[in-house]
Structure formats: C-alpha cells, structure tokens
Amino acid sequence: MTAPDVASALIESHPCFSRDAHKHARIHLPVAPACNVQCNYCNRKFDCSNESRPGVVSKLLSPSQAVERFAAVKKRMPNLSVAGIAGPGDPLANANATAATLRGIRKLDSDVHLCVSTNGLTLSEHIPMLRDLGVHHLTITMNAVYPETAAQLYAWIYHNGRRYRGLEGANILLAQQWQGLSDAMAAGLLIKVNTVLVPGVNTAEIEALATQLRSAGIFLHNVMPLISAPEHGTAFGMAQVRGPTSAELTQARVLASNQIPQMTHCQQCRADAIGTVQEGCPSERNDKLRVAVASQSGLAVDMHFGHAKAFFVFDLHQNDITFVERRDVEHYCTGLSDCDEQPSNTEGVFRALSDCQHVLCARIGRAPLVALSNIGCIPVCSFAYQPVQQALKELQSKLTLTVVQEAC
Ligand code: SF4
Ligand code: SF4
C-alpha cells in the first residue's frame, strides 16, 4: 500500500477519525491516573475532560487487568478495531502503564489500532515510545494560540520536576504542544486535535487555531463544548463559567471548518468507554431533520443563498422524505456585493429558516454563513446544481450528518 492508502485505511477504521467508520468499535482502557497539567475545566476526581464528559469516573485498571478486559471484550465484539488510552489522567504522564497496556494488547492482536490521547506536554519525548508500540492514532488537546489565553485555561503545569503557573506555564505548554505536534507529524502519526470551547476565553481564537493546525498539516479538528457545572468541582464550574450555547458551538465549528474539517460526532466518552461511537439518527434524536433548499423551482439546488426568493422545506425521516412547504422570502442580497460584507434583508429570511437544521444552496457568502450558524442552521453547498431529491437522499443516507462548508 502507498502512504496515502495506509493513511486512508487508518482513518476509515477508527470511529472517531471518520464518521463513516461507525461500525467499528473502540475500547478505552483507564490505566492512566496521573496528570502533569491542571486544566481549569477538570476535577481530578473524574476522568480527563479533554476527552471525557466531566463528572464521570472510570474505575482504574492495572495494565494486566486492562489487557484481560481487552481480550474478554474482543471475544464478544468482533468489530473491535481500536484500543485507546484516554485517561482518567494523561496517558503520557503515566507512560509505563500506557506502554505496558498497549504492548500487552499488541501481543494478543496484531491488527487492532492503538490510540492515545494527550495534553501534549511531554509528547515529543514519547514519540519513540509510541512508534515502538505501533501507535498510529493520536489525539492532542490544544485549546489556545496565545499564552494569555492559555494562562486562563490552565492553573499550572508540572514540567521537568517543577510546577509553573500563569504565563510562564502557558508559554511552556504551548511550545511543547506545537513541538510535539510537529514531531508526531514527522513520525507519521495520524493526528486529531481536540479543542475545548470556553465562551469568553478562547472563542475568539478558534479560527486562528484552526488556521495554524491546517498549516501544520492536521487533517481533523474536534471543537468540543465546555461542560461546566458547580457540582463537577472544577475551577470553571465553581466560577460559573458556562459552556457554549449550541449556536456558539456551531459558529465556532463553522469558522474553524473554513480552515480544517471538523469532527462533529464526538460523544465525549468516558475513559473506560466500550463499543461503537453512537451517532444517533433523526429517529433517535429528533425524529426528523428539517432541510430548506434554495431553488428556483424546487427541482434543483440551483440558487445562491443571497439571491433565493424561495426556499423549499423538507423533513427527512429515517425512511422517507416529506415536502413541508415552499417559503417565499425577500432575498437576502439586494446590492452588488457577494454577501461577504453587510447583509441586507436579514430579518425575513432567517425567520423563515429558523426551524431548519440545514439549508442546501449553490453558493453562500461568509456573512450569511455566520448568521445562519447563529440560528443553528448549517449551510451545505456540496450539492450545488444537483436535483433536489438526489441531494436530499444523499443527505438522508448520512443521517445526522452535519456538513459544514466554507463560504463558497
Ligand atoms: Fe484533567 Fe486531562 Fe486536563 Fe489533566 S489534561 S487536568 S486529566 S483535563
Ligand atoms: Fe471518539 Fe470523542 Fe469518544 Fe474520544 S471521546 S472516543 S474522540 S467519540
């Protein structure tokens, strides 16, 4: 196989790296209790919040117990294709336990993909270990571009035998993360970057972060919502720093998606998760997906969003597609601009689409793209000029797919 073939095989068999790999199961083995960083959204009584839902506790296993668990699960779950270490602390701050576990699993199963998540602080020094173990999939959590922001997100880091706080700690952590990412890329690891979105702290630099990740060659970015409640006992929870609204999360993902593809099916699993990553489908989550189509006649996806005078609204159920109605609007763009600047007729069109999860159109400018994301409606341009029914069927086959396109 060529290098691109290998990469694509690795992507297609990991349920977190590819939405289409949902038939493959993964197991998280909780062998890593310690951490070398204190994130302000994490309480050490619980699992590492960089991957997991805060407030969830996984029972710690020794490496031999973890290997036994893997063997037992593999017997009853033939589609188990990924074994990962994601906590409850940082796997690389528990390098011996992580290595012993992954080595034991590799002895039992030469085909399973090994996967590790990390905050990145000691990534560079562990690349040889990860290579020797045959780890191909890596998740790094990176939440900031600027040290001033990072200093608000991390209380301290513990590095080379010393604790660092504030800007000093933030500078070291960011430098270590970018160096680790670069070394991991050079070593040929397949990397996904997680980012915890904290309103008012790192919201404004998500796009800049995504730009840097794209320049570094990262292929997948996962912007996750901060989950914060006082009962979780985290610094942010106690300080009543709230998580993002769904509109804020959508907008951050839309902006980041202009730079780098976004993972939108992360379940923020626990450190001992087992099975497939459940994506849900219209019937499970909502019972339908409502889609508006910018079209002249309702037959083809043939209108620029800003020029559409009518939207044809459909409900996508798991097994059928029903036409709801045609909604006439005053078209959004009235001037010569391509809607990248000031919107013109904003009120009516967004009111008309406020109950839709997606709008299919031939093109869309940046300003309406952001405005739509604010009302939780994701524009999709990839079906431009296709017949409406064909486009809807393709969308339906992907069920809850959240397709985010850059302004086009
Ligand atoms: Fe918690 Fe993970 Fe952050 Fe460590 S890296 S403090 S375990 S969220
Ligand atoms: Fe995949 Fe997200 Fe679960 Fe990790 S937390 S296993 S990335 S779905």
PDB file of C-alpha atoms in Angstrom, residues 303-306 338-340 359 361-370 372 379-381 405-408:
ATOM      1  CA  MET A 303     -29.784  29.260  -6.168  1.00  0.00           C
ATOM      2  CA  HIS A 304     -27.111  31.318  -4.447  1.00  0.00           C
ATOM      3  CA  PHE A 305     -28.332  31.734  -0.850  1.00  0.00           C
ATOM      4  CA  GLY A 306     -28.394  35.508  -1.131  1.00  0.00           C
ATOM      5  CA  ASP A 338     -21.491  38.837  -2.787  1.00  0.00           C
ATOM      6  CA  CYS A 339     -22.735  38.983   0.802  1.00  0.00           C
ATOM      7  CA  ASP A 340     -19.319  38.879   2.364  1.00  0.00           C
ATOM      8  CA  VAL A 359     -30.038  24.804   4.106  1.00  0.00           C
ATOM      9  CA  CYS A 361     -27.752  26.175  -1.724  1.00  0.00           C
ATOM     10  CA  ALA A 362     -25.464  26.608  -4.716  1.00  0.00           C
ATOM     11  CA  ARG A 363     -23.264  29.176  -3.014  1.00  0.00           C
ATOM     12  CA  ILE A 364     -23.213  31.302   0.126  1.00  0.00           C
ATOM     13  CA  GLY A 365     -21.207  34.284   1.370  1.00  0.00           C
ATOM     14  CA  ARG A 366     -19.403  34.433   4.663  1.00  0.00           C
ATOM     15  CA  ALA A 367     -21.747  36.875   6.437  1.00  0.00           C
ATOM     16  CA  PRO A 368     -24.942  34.819   5.931  1.00  0.00           C
ATOM     17  CA  LEU A 369     -22.996  31.635   6.704  1.00  0.00           C
ATOM     18  CA  VAL A 370     -22.138  33.001  10.141  1.00  0.00           C
ATOM     19  CA  LEU A 372     -27.203  31.062   9.791  1.00  0.00           C
ATOM     20  CA  PRO A 379     -25.431  25.695   5.103  1.00  0.00           C
ATOM     21  CA  VAL A 380     -24.378  22.944   2.672  1.00  0.00           C
ATOM     22  CA  CYS A 381     -23.014  23.811  -0.796  1.00  0.00           C
ATOM     23  CA  GLN A 405     -18.874  24.106   4.044  1.00  0.00           C
ATOM     24  CA  GLU A 406     -16.703  27.107   3.753  1.00  0.00           C
ATOM     25  CA  ALA A 407     -18.173  30.194   2.171  1.00  0.00           C
ATOM     26  CA  CYS A 408     -18.164  29.365  -1.490  1.00  0.00           C
TER      27      CYS A 408
END
